[in-house]
CSV table of C-alpha atoms in Angstrom, one decimal:
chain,number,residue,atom,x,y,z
V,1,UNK,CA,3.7,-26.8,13.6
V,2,UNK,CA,1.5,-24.1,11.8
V,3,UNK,CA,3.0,-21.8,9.5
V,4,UNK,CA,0.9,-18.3,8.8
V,5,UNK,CA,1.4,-18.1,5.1
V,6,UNK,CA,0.5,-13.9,3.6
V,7,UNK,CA,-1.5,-12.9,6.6
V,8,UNK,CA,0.4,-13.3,10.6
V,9,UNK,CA,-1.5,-15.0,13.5
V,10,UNK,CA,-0.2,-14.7,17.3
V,11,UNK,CA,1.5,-17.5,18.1
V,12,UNK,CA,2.6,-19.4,14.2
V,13,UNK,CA,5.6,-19.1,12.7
V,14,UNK,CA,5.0,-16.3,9.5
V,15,UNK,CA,6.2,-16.4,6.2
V,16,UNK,CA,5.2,-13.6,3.9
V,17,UNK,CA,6.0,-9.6,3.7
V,18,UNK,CA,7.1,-7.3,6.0
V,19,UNK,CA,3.9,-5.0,5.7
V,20,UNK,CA,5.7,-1.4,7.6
V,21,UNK,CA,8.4,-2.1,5.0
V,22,UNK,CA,5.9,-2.2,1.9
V,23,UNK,CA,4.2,0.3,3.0
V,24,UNK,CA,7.3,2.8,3.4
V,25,UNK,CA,8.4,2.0,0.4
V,26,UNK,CA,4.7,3.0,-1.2
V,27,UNK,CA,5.3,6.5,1.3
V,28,UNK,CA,8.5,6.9,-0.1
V,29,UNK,CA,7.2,6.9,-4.3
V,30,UNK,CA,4.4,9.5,-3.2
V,31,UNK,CA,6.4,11.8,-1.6
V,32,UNK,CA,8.6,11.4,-4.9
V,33,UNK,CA,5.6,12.0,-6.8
V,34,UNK,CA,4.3,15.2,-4.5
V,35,UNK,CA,8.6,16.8,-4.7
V,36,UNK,CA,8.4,16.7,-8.1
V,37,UNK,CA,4.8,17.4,-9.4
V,38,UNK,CA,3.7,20.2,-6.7
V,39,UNK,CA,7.1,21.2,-5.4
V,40,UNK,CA,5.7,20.6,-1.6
V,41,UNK,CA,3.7,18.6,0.8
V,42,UNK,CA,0.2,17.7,0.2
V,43,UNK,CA,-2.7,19.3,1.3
V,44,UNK,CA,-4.1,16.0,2.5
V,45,UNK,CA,-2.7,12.4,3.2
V,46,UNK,CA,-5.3,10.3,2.5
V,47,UNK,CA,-4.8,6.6,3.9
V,48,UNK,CA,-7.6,4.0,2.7
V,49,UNK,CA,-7.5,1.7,6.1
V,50,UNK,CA,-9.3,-2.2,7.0
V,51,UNK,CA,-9.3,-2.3,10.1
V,52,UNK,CA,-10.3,-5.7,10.1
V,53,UNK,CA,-7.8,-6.7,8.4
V,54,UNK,CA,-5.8,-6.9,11.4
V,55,UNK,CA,-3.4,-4.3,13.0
V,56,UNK,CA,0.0,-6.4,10.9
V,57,UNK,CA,-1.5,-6.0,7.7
V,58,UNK,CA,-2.4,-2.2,8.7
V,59,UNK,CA,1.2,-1.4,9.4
V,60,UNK,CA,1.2,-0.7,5.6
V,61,UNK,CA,-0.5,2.1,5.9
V,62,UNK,CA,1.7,3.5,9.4
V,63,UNK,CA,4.9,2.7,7.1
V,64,UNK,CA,3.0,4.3,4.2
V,65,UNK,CA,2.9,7.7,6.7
V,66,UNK,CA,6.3,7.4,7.5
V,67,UNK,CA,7.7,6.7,4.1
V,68,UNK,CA,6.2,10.2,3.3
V,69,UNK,CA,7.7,11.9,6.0
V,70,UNK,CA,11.2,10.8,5.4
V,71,UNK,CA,11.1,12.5,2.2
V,72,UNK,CA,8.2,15.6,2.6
V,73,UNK,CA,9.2,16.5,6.6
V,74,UNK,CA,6.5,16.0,9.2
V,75,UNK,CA,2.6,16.3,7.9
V,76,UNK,CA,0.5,17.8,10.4
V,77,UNK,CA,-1.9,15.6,12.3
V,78,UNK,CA,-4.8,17.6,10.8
V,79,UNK,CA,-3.7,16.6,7.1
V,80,UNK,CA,-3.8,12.9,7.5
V,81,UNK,CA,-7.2,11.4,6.9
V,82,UNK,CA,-8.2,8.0,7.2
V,83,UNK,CA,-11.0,6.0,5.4
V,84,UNK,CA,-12.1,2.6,6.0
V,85,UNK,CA,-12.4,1.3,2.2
V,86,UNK,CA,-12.9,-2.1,3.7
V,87,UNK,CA,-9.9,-3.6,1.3
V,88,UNK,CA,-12.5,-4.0,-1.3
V,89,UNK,CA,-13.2,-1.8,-4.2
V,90,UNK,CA,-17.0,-0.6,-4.1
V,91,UNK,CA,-16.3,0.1,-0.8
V,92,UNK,CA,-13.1,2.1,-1.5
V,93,UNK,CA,-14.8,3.9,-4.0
V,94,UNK,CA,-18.1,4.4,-1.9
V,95,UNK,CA,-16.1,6.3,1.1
V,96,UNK,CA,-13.8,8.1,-1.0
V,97,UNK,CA,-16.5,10.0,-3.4
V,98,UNK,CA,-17.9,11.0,-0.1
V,99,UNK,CA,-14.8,12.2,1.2
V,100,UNK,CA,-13.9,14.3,-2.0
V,101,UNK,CA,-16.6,16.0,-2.2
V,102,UNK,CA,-16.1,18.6,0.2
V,103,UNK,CA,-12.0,18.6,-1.0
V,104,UNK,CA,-12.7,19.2,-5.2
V,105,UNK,CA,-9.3,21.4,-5.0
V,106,UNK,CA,-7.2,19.9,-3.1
V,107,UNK,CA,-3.6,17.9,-3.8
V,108,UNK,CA,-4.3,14.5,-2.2
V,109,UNK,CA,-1.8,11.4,-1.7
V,110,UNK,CA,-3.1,8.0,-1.1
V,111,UNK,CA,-2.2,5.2,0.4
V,112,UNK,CA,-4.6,2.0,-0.2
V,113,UNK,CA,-4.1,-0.9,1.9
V,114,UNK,CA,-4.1,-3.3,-1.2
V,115,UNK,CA,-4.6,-3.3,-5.1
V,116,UNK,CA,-8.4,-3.4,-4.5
V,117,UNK,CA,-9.0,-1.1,-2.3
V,118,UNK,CA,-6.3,1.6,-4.8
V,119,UNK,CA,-8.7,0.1,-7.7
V,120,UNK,CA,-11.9,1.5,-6.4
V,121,UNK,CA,-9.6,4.7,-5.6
V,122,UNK,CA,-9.2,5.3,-9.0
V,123,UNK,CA,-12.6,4.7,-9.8
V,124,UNK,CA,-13.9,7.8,-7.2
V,125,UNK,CA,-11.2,10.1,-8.7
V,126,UNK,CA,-11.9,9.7,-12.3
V,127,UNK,CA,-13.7,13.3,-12.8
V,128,UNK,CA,-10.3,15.1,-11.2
V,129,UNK,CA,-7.2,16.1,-12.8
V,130,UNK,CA,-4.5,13.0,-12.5
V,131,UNK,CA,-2.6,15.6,-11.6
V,132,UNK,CA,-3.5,16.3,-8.4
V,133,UNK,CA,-4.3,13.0,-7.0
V,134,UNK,CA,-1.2,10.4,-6.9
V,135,UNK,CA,-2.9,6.4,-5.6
V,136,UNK,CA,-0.3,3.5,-4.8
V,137,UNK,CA,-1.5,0.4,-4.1
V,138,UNK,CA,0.0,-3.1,-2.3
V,139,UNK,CA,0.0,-6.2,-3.9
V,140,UNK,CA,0.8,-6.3,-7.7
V,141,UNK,CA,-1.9,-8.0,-9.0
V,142,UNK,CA,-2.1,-8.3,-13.0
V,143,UNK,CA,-5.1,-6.1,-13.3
V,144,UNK,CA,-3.3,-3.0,-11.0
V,145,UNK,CA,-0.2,-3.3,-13.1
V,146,UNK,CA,-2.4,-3.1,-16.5
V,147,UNK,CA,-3.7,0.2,-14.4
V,148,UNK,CA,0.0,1.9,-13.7
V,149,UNK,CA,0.8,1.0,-17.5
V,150,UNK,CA,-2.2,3.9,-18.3
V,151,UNK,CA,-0.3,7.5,-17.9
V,152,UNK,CA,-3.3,9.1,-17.3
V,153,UNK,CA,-4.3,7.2,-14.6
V,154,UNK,CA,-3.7,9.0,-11.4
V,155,UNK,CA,-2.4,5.2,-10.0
V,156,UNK,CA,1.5,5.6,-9.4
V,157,UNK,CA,2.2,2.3,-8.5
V,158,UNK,CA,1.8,-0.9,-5.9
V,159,UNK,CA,4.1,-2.5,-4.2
V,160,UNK,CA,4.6,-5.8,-5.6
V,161,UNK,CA,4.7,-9.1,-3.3
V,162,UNK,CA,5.5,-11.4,-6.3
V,163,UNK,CA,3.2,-14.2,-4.6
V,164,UNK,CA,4.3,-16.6,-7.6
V,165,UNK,CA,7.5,-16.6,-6.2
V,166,UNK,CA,7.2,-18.1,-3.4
V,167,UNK,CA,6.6,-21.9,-3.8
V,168,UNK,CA,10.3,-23.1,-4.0
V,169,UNK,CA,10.9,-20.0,-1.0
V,170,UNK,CA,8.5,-21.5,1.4
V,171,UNK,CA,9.7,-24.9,0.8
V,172,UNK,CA,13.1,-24.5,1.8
V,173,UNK,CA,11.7,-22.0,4.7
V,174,UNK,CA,8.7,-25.0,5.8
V,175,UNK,CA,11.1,-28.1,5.5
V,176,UNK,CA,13.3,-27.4,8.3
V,177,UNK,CA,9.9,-26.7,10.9
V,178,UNK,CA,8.3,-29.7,9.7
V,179,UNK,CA,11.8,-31.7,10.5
V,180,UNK,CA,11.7,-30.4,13.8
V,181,UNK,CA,14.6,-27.9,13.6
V,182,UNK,CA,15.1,-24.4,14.7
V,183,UNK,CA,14.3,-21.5,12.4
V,184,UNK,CA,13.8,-18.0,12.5
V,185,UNK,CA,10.1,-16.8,13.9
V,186,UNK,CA,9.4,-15.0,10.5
V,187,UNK,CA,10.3,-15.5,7.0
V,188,UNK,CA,10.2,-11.4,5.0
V,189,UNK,CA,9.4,-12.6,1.5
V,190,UNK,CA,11.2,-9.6,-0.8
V,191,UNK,CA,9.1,-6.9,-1.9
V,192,UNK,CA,9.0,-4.5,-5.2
V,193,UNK,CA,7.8,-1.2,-5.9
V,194,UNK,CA,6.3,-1.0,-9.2
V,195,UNK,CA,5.6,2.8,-11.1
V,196,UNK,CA,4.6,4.2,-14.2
V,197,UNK,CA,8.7,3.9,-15.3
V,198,UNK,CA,8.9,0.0,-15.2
């Protein structure tokens, strides 16, 4: 038996996050952040996609959308953008210094799909005020959280995966499939959204 470990394939058994439910929770801290720095929705929803990345690990970014929502009402079609960034940060920052460059005014949010792609994020926004950019990433990584400590930094947050968890969780999730018994077809490993307050 296979077991897709971070990263579903058709057809295996999965253990690893629920990617629409990281990525609301990321929608739900930047609507947070838009309610109670600018008092109302933004004037663009900026998601930083990868498409090959597969359509699971994209569902961050449609949970990410949603998240928002729940909190800011429906945003317009027109005020949701969407830039490949490639999940990597020179990419990320190449298409986002493009796309910012005909928006120098205006309130964006953004969603990245992980902690690279929110990395090279904050790279492109560095000339604007923090205050009117708000970047949450997914992932958790070291180097992000060393970025959310700054309170300058226009990075809000990432949603934490705690990947060095999950030895002694996969091992009581893999035994029972390798002894040839009956188990659920997916295994949610728990998920944490970091900020600026922890």
């Amino acid at each position: 038996p296979l077991i897709s470990l971070v990263n579903p394939h058709h057809g295996n058994t999965y253990f690893g996050v629920n990617n629409y439910r990281a990525g609301y929770s990321a929608g739900l801290a930047l609507a947070s952040f838009a309610a109670q720095h600018w008092k109302s929705q933004p004037d663009s929803l900026l998601l930083m996609e990868s498409p090959r990345a597969g359509r699971t690990v994209q569902s961050r970014l449609i949970g990410a959308v949603r998240g928002v929502q729940e909190r800011l009402g429906p945003i317009p079609e027109n005020k949701i953008e969407h830039i490949d960034g490639g999940g990597d940060r020179s990419t990320s920052k190449t298409a986002l210094t493009a796309f910012l460059r005909s928006r120098p005014k205006q309130r964006i949010l953004i969603a990245a799909i992980n902690d690279e792609s929110a990395m090279g994020a904050v790279e492109a926004v560095q000339s604007r005020s923090a205050s009117s950019i708000a970047i949450v990433g997914h992932g958790g990584s070291t180097e992000m959280l060393d970025v959310i400590a700054d309170p300058e930094n226009p990075c809000i947050g990432t949603v934490s995966f705690h990947a060095e968890r999950y030895g002694e969780e996969f091992l009581a999730f893999a035994l029972p499939i390798v002894q040839g018994r009956s188990t659920a077809a997916a295994h949610y490993v728990a998920h944490e959204f970091i900020g600026k307050d922890k």
